[in-house]
Coordinates of C-alpha atoms and ligand atoms in Angstrom, one line a residue:
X1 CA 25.7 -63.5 -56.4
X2 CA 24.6 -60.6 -54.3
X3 CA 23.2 -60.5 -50.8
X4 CA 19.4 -61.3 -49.4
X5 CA 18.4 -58.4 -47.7
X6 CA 14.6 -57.0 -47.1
X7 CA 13.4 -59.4 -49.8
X8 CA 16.1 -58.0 -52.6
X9 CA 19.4 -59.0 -53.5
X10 CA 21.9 -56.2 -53.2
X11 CA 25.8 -55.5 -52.4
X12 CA 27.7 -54.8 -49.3
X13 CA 27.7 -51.0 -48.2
X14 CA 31.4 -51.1 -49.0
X15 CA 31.5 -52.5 -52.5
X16 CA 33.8 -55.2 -51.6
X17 CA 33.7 -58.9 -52.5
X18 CA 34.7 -62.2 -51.6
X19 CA 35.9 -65.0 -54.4
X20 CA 34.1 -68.7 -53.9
X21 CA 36.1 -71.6 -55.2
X22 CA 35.6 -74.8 -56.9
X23 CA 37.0 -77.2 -54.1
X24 CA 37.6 -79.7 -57.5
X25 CA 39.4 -76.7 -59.4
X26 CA 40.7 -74.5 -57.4
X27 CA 39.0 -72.1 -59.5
X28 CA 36.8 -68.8 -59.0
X29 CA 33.2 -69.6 -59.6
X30 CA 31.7 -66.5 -58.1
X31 CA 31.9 -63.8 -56.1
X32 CA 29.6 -62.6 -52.7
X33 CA 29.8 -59.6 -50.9
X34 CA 31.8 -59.2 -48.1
X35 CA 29.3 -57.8 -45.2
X36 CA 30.7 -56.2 -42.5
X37 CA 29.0 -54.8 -39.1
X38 CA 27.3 -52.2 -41.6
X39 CA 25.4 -54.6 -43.6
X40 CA 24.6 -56.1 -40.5
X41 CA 23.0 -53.2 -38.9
X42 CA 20.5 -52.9 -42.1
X43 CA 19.4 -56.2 -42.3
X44 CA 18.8 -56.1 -38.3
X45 CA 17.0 -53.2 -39.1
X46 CA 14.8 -55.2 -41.6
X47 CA 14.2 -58.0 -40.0
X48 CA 12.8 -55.6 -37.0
X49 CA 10.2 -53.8 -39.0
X50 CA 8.8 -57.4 -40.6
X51 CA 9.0 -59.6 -37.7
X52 CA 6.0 -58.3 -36.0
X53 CA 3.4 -58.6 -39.0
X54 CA 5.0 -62.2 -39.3
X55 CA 4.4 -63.5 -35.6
X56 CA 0.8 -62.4 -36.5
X57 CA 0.2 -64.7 -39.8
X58 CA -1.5 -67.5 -38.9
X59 CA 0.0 -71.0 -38.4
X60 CA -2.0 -71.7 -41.5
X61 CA -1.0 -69.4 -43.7
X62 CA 2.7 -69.6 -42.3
X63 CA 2.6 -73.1 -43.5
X64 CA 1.4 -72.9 -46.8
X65 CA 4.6 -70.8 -47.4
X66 CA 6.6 -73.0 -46.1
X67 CA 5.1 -76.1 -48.3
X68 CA 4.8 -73.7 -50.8
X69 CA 9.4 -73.0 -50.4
X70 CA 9.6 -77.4 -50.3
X71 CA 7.8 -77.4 -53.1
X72 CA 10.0 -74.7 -54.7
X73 CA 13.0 -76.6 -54.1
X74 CA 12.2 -79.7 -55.3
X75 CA 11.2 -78.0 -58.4
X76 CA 14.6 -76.8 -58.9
X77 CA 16.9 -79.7 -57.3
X78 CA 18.9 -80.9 -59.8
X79 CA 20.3 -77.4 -60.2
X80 CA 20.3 -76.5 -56.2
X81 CA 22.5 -79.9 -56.1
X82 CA 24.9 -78.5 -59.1
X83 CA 25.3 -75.4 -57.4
X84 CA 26.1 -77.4 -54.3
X85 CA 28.3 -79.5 -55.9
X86 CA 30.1 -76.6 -57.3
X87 CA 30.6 -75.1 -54.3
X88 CA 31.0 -77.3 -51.8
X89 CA 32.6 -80.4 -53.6
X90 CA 30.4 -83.4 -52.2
X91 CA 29.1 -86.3 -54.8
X92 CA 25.7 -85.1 -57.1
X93 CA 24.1 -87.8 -55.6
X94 CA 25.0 -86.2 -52.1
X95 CA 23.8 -82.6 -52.6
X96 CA 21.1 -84.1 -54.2
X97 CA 20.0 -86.3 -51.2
X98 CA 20.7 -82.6 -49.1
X99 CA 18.5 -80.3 -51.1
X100 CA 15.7 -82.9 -51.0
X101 CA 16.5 -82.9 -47.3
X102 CA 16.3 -79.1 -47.2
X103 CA 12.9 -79.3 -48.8
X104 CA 11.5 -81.5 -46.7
X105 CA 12.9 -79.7 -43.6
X106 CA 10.2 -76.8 -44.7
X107 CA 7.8 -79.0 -45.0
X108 CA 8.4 -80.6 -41.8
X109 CA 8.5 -77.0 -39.8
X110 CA 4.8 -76.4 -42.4
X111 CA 3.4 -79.2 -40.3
X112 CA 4.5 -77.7 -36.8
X113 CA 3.2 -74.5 -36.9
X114 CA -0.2 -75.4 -35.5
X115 CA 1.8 -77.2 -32.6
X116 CA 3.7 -74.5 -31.3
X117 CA 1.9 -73.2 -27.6
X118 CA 2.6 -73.8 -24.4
X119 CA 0.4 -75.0 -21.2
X120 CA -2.4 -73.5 -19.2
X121 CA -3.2 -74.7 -15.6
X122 CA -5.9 -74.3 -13.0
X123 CA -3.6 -72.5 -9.4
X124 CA -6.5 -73.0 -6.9
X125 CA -6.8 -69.3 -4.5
X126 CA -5.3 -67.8 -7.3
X127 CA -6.6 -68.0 -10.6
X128 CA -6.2 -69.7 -14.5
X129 CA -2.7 -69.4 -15.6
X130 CA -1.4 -69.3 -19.0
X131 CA 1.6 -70.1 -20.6
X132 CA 2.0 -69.0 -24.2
X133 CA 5.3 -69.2 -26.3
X134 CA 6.5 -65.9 -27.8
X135 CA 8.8 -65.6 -30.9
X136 CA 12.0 -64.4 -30.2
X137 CA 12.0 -61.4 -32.6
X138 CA 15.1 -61.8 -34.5
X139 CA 17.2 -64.8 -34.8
X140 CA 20.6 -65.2 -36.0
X141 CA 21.5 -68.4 -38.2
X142 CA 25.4 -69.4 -38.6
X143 CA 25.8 -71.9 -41.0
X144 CA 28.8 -73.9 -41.9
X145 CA 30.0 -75.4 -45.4
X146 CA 29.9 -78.9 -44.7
X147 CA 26.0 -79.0 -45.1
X148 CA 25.0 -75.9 -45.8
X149 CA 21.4 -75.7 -47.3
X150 CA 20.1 -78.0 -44.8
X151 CA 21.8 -76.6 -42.1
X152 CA 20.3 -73.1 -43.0
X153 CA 16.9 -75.1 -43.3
X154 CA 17.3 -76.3 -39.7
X155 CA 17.5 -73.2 -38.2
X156 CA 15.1 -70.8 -40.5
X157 CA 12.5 -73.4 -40.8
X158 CA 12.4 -73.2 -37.0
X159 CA 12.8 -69.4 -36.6
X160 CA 10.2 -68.6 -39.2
X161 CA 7.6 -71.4 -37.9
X162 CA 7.6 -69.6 -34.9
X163 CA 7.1 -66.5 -35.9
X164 CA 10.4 -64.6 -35.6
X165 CA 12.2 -63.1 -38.5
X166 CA 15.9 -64.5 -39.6
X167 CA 19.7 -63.4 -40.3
X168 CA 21.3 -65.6 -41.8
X169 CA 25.0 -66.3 -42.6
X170 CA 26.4 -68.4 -44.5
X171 CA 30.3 -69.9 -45.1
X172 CA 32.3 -67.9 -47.4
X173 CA 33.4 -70.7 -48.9
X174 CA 29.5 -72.0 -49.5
X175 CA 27.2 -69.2 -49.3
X176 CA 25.9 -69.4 -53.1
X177 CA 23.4 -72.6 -52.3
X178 CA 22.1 -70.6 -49.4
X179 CA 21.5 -67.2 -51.3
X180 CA 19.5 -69.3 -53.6
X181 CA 17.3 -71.0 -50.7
X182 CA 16.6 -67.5 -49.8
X183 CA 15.1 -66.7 -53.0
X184 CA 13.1 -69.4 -53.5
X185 CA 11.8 -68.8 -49.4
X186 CA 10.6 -65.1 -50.7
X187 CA 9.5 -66.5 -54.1
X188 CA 6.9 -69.2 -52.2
X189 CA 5.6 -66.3 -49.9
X190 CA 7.9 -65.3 -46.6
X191 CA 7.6 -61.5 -46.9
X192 CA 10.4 -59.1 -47.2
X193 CA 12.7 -58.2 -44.6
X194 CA 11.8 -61.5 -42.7
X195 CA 14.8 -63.7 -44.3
X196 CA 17.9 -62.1 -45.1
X197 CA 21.5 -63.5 -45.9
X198 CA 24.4 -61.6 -45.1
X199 CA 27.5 -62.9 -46.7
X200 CA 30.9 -62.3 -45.4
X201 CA 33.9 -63.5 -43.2
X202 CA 32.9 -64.8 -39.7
X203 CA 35.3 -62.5 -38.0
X204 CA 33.2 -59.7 -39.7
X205 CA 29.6 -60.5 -40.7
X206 CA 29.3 -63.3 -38.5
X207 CA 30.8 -61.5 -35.1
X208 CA 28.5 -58.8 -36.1
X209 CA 25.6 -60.9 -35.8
X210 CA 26.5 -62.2 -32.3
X211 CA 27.3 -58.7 -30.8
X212 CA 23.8 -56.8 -32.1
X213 CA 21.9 -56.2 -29.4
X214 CA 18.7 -56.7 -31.6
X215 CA 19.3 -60.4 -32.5
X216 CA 17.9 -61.9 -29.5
X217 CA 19.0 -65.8 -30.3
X218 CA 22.1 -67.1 -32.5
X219 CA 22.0 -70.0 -33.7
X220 CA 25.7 -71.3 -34.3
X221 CA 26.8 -74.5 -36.3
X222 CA 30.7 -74.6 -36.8
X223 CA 33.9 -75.9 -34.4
X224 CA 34.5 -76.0 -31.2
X225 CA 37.0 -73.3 -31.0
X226 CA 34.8 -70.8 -33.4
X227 CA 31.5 -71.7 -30.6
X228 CA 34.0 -70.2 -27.8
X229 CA 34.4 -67.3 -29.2
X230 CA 30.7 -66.7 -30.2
X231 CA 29.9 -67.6 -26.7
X232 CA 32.2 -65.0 -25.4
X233 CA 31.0 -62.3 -28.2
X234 CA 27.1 -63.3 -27.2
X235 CA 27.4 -62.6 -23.4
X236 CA 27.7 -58.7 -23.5
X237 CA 23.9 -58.6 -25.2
X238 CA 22.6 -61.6 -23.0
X239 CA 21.5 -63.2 -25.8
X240 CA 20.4 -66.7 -26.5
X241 CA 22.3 -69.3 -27.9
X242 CA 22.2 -72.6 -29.9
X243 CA 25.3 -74.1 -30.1
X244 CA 25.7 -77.0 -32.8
X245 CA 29.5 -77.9 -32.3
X246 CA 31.9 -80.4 -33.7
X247 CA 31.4 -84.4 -32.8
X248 CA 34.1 -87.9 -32.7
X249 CA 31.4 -90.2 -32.7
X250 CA 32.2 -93.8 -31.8
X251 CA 31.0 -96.3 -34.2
X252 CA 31.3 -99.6 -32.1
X253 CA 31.3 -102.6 -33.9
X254 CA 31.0 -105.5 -31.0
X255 CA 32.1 -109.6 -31.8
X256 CA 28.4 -110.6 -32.6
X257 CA 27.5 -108.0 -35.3
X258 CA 26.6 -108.3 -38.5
X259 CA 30.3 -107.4 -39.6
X260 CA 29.0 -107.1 -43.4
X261 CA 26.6 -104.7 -42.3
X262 CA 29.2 -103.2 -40.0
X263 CA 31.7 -102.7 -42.4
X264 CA 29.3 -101.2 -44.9
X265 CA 27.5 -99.1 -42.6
X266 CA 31.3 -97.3 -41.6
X267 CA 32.5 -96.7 -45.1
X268 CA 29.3 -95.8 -46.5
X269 CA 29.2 -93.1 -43.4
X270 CA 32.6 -92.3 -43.1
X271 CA 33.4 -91.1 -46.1
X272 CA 30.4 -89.8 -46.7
X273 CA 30.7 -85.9 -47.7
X274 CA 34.3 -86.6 -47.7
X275 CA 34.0 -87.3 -44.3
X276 CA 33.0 -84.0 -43.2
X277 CA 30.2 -84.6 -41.3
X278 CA 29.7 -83.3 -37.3
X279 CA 28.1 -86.8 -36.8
X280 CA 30.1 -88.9 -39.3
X281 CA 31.8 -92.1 -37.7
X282 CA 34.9 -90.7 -36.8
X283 CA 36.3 -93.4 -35.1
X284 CA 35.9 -97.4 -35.5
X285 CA 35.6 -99.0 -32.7
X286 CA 36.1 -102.9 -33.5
X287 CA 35.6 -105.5 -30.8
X288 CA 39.4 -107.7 -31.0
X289 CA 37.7 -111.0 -31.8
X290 CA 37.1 -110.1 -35.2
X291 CA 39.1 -106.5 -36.0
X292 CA 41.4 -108.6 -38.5
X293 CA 38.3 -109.6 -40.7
X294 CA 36.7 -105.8 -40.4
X295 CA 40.1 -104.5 -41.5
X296 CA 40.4 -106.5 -44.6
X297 CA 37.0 -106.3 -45.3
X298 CA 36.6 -102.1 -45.1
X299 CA 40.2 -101.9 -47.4
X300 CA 38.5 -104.4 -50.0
X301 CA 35.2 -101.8 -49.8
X302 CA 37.5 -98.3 -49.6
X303 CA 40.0 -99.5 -52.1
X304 CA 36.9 -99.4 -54.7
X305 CA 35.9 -95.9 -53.8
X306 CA 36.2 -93.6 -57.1
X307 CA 37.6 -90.2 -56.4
X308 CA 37.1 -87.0 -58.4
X309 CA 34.7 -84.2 -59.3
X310 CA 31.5 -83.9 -57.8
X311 CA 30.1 -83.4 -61.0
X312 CA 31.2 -86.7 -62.2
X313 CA 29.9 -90.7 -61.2
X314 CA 32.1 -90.8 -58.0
X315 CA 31.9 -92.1 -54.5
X316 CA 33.8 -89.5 -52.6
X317 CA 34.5 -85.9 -54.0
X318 CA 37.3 -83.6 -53.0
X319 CA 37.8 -81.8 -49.4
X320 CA 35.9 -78.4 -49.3
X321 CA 39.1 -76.2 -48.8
X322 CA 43.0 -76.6 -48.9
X323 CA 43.3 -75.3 -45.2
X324 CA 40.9 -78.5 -44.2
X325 CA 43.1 -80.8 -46.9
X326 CA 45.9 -80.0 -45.1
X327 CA 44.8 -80.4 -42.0
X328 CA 43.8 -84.0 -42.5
X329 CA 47.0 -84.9 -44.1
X330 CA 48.8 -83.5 -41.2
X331 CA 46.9 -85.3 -38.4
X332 CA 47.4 -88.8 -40.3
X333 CA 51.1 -87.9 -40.9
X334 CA 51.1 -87.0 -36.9
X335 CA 48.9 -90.9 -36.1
X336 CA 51.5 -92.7 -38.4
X337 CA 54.7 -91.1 -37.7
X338 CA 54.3 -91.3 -34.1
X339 CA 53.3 -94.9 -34.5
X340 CA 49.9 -94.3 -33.2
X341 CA 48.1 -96.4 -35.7
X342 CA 49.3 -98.3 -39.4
X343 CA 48.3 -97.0 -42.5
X344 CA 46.9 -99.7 -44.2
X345 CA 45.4 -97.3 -47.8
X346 CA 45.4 -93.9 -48.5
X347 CA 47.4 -91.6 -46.2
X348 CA 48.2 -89.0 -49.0
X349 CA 46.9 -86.2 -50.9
X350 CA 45.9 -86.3 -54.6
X351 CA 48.7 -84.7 -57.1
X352 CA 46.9 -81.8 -59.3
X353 CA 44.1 -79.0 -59.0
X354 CA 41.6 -79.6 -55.8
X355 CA 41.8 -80.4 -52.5
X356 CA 42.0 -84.1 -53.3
X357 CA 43.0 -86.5 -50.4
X358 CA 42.7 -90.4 -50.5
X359 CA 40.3 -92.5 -48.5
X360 CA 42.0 -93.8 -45.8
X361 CA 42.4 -96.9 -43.6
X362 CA 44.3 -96.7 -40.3
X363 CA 44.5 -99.8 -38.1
X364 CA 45.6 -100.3 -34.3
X365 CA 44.8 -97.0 -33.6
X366 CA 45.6 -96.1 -29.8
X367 CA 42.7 -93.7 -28.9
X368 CA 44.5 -90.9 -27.3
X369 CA 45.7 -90.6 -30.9
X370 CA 42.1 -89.9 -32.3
X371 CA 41.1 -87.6 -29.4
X372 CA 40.3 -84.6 -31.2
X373 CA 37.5 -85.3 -34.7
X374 CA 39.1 -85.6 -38.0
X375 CA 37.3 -83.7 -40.4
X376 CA 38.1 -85.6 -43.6
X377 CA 37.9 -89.0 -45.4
X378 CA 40.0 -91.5 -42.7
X379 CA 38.7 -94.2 -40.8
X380 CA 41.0 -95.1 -37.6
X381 CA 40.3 -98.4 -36.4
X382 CA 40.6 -99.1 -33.1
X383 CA 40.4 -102.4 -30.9
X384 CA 38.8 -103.5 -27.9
X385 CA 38.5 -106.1 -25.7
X386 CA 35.4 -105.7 -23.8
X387 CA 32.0 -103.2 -23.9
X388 CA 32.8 -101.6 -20.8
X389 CA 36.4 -100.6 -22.7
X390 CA 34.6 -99.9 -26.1
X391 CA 32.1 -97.0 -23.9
X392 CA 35.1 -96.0 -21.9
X393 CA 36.9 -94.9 -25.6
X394 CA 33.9 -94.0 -26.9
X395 CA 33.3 -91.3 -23.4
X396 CA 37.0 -90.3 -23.7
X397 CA 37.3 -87.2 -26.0
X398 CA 35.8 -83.8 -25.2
X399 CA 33.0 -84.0 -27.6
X400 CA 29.2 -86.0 -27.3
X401 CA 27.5 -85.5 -30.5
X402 CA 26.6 -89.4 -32.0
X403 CA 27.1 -92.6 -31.4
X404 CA 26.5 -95.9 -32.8
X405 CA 26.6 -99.6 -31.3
X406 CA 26.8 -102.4 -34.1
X407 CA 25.5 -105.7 -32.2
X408 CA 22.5 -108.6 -32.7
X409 CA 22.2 -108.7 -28.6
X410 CA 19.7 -106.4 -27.0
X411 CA 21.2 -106.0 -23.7
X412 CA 25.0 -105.0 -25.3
X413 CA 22.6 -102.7 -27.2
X414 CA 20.8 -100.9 -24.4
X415 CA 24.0 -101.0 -22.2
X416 CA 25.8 -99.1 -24.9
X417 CA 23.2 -96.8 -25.0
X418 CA 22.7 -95.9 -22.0
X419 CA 26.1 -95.5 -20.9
X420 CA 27.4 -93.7 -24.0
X421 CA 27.7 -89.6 -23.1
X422 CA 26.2 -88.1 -26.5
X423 CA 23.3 -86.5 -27.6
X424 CA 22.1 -89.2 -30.3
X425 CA 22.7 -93.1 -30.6
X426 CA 22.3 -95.2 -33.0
X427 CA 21.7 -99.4 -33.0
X428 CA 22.8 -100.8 -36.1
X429 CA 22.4 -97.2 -38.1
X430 CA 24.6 -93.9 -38.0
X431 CA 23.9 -90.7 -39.0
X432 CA 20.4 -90.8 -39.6
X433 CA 19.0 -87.7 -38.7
X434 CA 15.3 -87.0 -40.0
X435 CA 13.9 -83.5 -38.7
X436 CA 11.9 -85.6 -36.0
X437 CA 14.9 -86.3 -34.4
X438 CA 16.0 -83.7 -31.9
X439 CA 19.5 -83.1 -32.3
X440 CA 22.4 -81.3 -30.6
X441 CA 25.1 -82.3 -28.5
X442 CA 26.4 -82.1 -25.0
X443 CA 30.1 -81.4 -23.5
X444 CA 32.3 -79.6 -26.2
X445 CA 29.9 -80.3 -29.0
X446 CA 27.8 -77.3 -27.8
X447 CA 23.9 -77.3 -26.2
X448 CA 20.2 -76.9 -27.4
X449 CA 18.6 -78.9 -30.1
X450 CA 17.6 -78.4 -33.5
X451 CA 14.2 -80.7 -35.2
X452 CA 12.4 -82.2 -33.8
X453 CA 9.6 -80.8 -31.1
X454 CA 12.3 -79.3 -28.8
X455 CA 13.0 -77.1 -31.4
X456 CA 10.3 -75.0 -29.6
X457 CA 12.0 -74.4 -26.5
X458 CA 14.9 -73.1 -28.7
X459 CA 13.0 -70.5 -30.6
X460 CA 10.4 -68.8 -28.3
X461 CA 10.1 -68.0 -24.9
X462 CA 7.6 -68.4 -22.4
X463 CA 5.6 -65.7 -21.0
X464 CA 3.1 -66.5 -18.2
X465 CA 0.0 -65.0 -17.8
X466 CA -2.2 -65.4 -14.6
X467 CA -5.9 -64.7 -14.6
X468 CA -7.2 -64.1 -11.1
X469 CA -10.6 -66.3 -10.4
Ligands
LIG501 P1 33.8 -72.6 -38.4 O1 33.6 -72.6 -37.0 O2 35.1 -72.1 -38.9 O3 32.7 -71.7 -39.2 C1 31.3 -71.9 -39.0 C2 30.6 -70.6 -39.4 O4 30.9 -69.6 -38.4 C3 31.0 -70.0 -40.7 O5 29.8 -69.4 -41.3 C4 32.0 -68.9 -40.3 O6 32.1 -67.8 -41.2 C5 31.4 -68.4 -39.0 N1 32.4 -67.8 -38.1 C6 33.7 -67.9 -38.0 N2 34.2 -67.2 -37.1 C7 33.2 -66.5 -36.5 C8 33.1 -65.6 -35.4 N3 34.1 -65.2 -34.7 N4 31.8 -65.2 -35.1 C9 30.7 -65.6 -35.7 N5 30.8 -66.4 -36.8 C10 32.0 -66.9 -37.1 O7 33.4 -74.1 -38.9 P2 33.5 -74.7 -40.3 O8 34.9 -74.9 -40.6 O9 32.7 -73.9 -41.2 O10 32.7 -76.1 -40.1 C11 33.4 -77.2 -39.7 C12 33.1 -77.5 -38.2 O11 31.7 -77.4 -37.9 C13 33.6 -78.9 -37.8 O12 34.3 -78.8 -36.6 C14 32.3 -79.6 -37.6 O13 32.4 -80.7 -36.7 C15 31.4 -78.6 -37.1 N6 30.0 -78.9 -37.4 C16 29.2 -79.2 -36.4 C17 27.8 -79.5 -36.6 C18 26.9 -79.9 -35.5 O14 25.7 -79.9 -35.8 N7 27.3 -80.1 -34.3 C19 27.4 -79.6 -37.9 C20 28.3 -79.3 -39.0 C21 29.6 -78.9 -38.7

């Protein structure tokens, strides 16, 4: 596929290409163009010349475009979701479940853009004051390729709701669902040169993005160690940043939970997408008194997991990339050799084409072991003898994305809740995250929310204006 730039697809100025894979194959399904700074530069360029015009369409008008792009979207799911599928390796069902997600993301920012001002206040001797949010101008978007289409919905829903104009890029190794977004975005009425897509490597397009002195806001999704380096890259141009970083959310099941519940709620979202979610449940938290009976009932539920092609009726699909395979299978090799944790299933990758690796069940995990997130299909189990333990684990990694309590008892509930350093928790759910949740992270796993109404203060600025009396 070719580029989104100024409302036409096109090439990168340099001809060059990148291949996208099949994470169930291993084989080439396409090709994108490789941006570089160049590429950049032009769609900056765009974006400038069409951002004005856009702050000035009415919230009305802005959101019948963006009904108008859900509405697109859902018109064309089933193949958005095979595209995804392709690309990206998750379950139909999954990128099914995402694209509809992504649709209703634009209708959610449709029925915000009427909301978006700020205050006004009465300043006795001196007059009526004002305060009126301003779009940005141009915002970048930097999207991973765990969830890509509704990650990119996150943040251009937002940028264009408020007015500003968007560049956007994508993974290389899932940039083909986005590209198609794009389209459908100009096809339901956002005017050229106000969403573009830049494909390309992040140590090219994306550094690009973060050093033009034009972008005036990044929004970042992606590790820990790749949000250090954009923060570094960002400071020179004083720009703005959202940072949307990795998570090792706790999942603590306590003695009086429901532990059928329990159980299914931690396999359904741990190997969910392969388990490459920022808020997936990375680590099980199980209170002693009844670890033995969650153990045997999660193997019972992972042994019946069906592996393969997203394309066919399976539970979990393939990894998206070999580098992230291998990475999995070398931090459970680490956990067990070291005697960490036992494995009690999985533990190894598939033999064949694809980045195949097995669901996996570790028990008696010690949680310095688990410190840093897993990002992959293995559930580390880990026991504990009281709540004030369970929240001590659960605060003792670098991250503070999610977090979810499992219990029937109000009080362990709020306790949890309370005392649990992350940006979200769950009671009895994980990982539910409609758009009117705000969500971000604090510590390691970055700052700012996206969704929900402080998306605001994210994407505009306040500009006070006093009017003497
Ligand atoms: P990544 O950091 O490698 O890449 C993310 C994006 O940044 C990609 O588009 C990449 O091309 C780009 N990029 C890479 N280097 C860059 C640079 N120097 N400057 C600018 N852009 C650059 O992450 P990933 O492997 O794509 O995603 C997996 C990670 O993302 C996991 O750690 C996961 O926890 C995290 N994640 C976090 C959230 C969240 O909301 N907190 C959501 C999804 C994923």
């Amino acid at each position: 596929m070719q580029m989104f730039l100024d409302g036409a697809g096109c090439d990168s100025l340099s001809g060059s290409t990148l291949p996208v894979y099949n994470p169930a194959t291993g084989t080439v399904i396409d090709t994108v163009p490789a941006g570089t700074t160049d590429d950049v530069a032009a769609a900056v360029a765009a974006a400038e010349n069409a951002q004005a015009t856009w702050a000035r369409v009415s919230p009305a008008d802005k959101s019948r475009i963006l009904i108008a792009a859900g509405a697109l979207i859902r018109g064309e799911a089933d193949a958005l979701a095979t595209l995804l599928t392709t690309e990206q390796g998750k379950p139909f069902r999954e990128a099914k479940d995402e694209i509809l997600g992504t649709a209703h993301i634009f209708e959610y920012y449709a029925s915000m853009t009427g909301s978006i001002r700020g205050d006004a206040a009465v300043l006795p001797k001196y007059g009526y004051m004002n305060v009126v949010r301003k779009p940005l101008g141009v915002c970048g978007a930097i999207v991973p390729w765990n969830m890509p289409a509704i990650i990119f919905g996150w943040k251009a829903g937002a940028a264009l709701a408020c007015g500003n104009a968007v560049v956007a890029k994508p993974s290389e190794t899932a940039p083909l669902t986005v590209l198609r977004l794009a389209e459908l975005l100009a096809a339901a009425g956002v005017p050229g040169g106000v969403l573009n897509v830049v494909t390309g490597s992040g140590a090219s397009a994306g550094d690009a993005i973060v050093r033009h002195a034009d972008i005036r806001h990044v929004s970042f999704t992606g590790s820990v160690a790749t949000g250090r380096a954009v923060s570094l890259a960002a400071a020179p141009t004083l720009k703005k940043l959202t940072l949307e970083l990795g998570g090792n959310d706790a999942f603590i099941v306590a003695a009086d939970a429901d532990i059928d519940a329990a159980v299914a709620g931690a396999v359904r979202n741990r190997f969910y997408n392969c388990g490459q979610v920022c808020t997936s449940a990375k680590r099980i938290l199980v209170d002693a008194n009844c670890v033995d009976a969650f153990v045997r009932k999660a193997r019972n539920a992972i042994e019946k997991l069906v592996v393969g092609s997203g394309l066919d009726k399976v539970n979990m699909g393939p990894l998206n990339n070999p580098g992230q395979r291998d990475a999995v299978a070398a931090a459970v090799d680490r956990i067990v050799n070291e005697e960490c944790g036992r494995l009690i299933f999985g533990g190894k990758k598939q033999e064949g084409p694809g980045n195949f690796y097995a669901p996996t069940l570790l028990s008696d995990v010690s949680p310095d072991a688990v410190s840093e997130e897993i990002f992959g299909p293995v559930m580390p189990v880990i026991p504990f003898a009281t709540l004030d333990e369970a929240v001590e684990i659960a605060n003792g990694t670098p991250y503070g994305l999610g977090a979810s309590i499992w219990t029937k008892n109000m009080k362990t509930a709020y306790t949890a809740a309370e005392q649990i350093r992350s940006g979200v928790v769950w009671v009895n759910r994980h990982l539910i995250l409609p758009p009117e949740i705000p969500f971000g992270g604090t510590a390691n796993s970055g700052y700012g929310r996206e969704n929900g109404r402080e998306f605001i203060y994210e994407y505009t600025e306040p500009k006070s204006i006093l009017i003497g009396l």
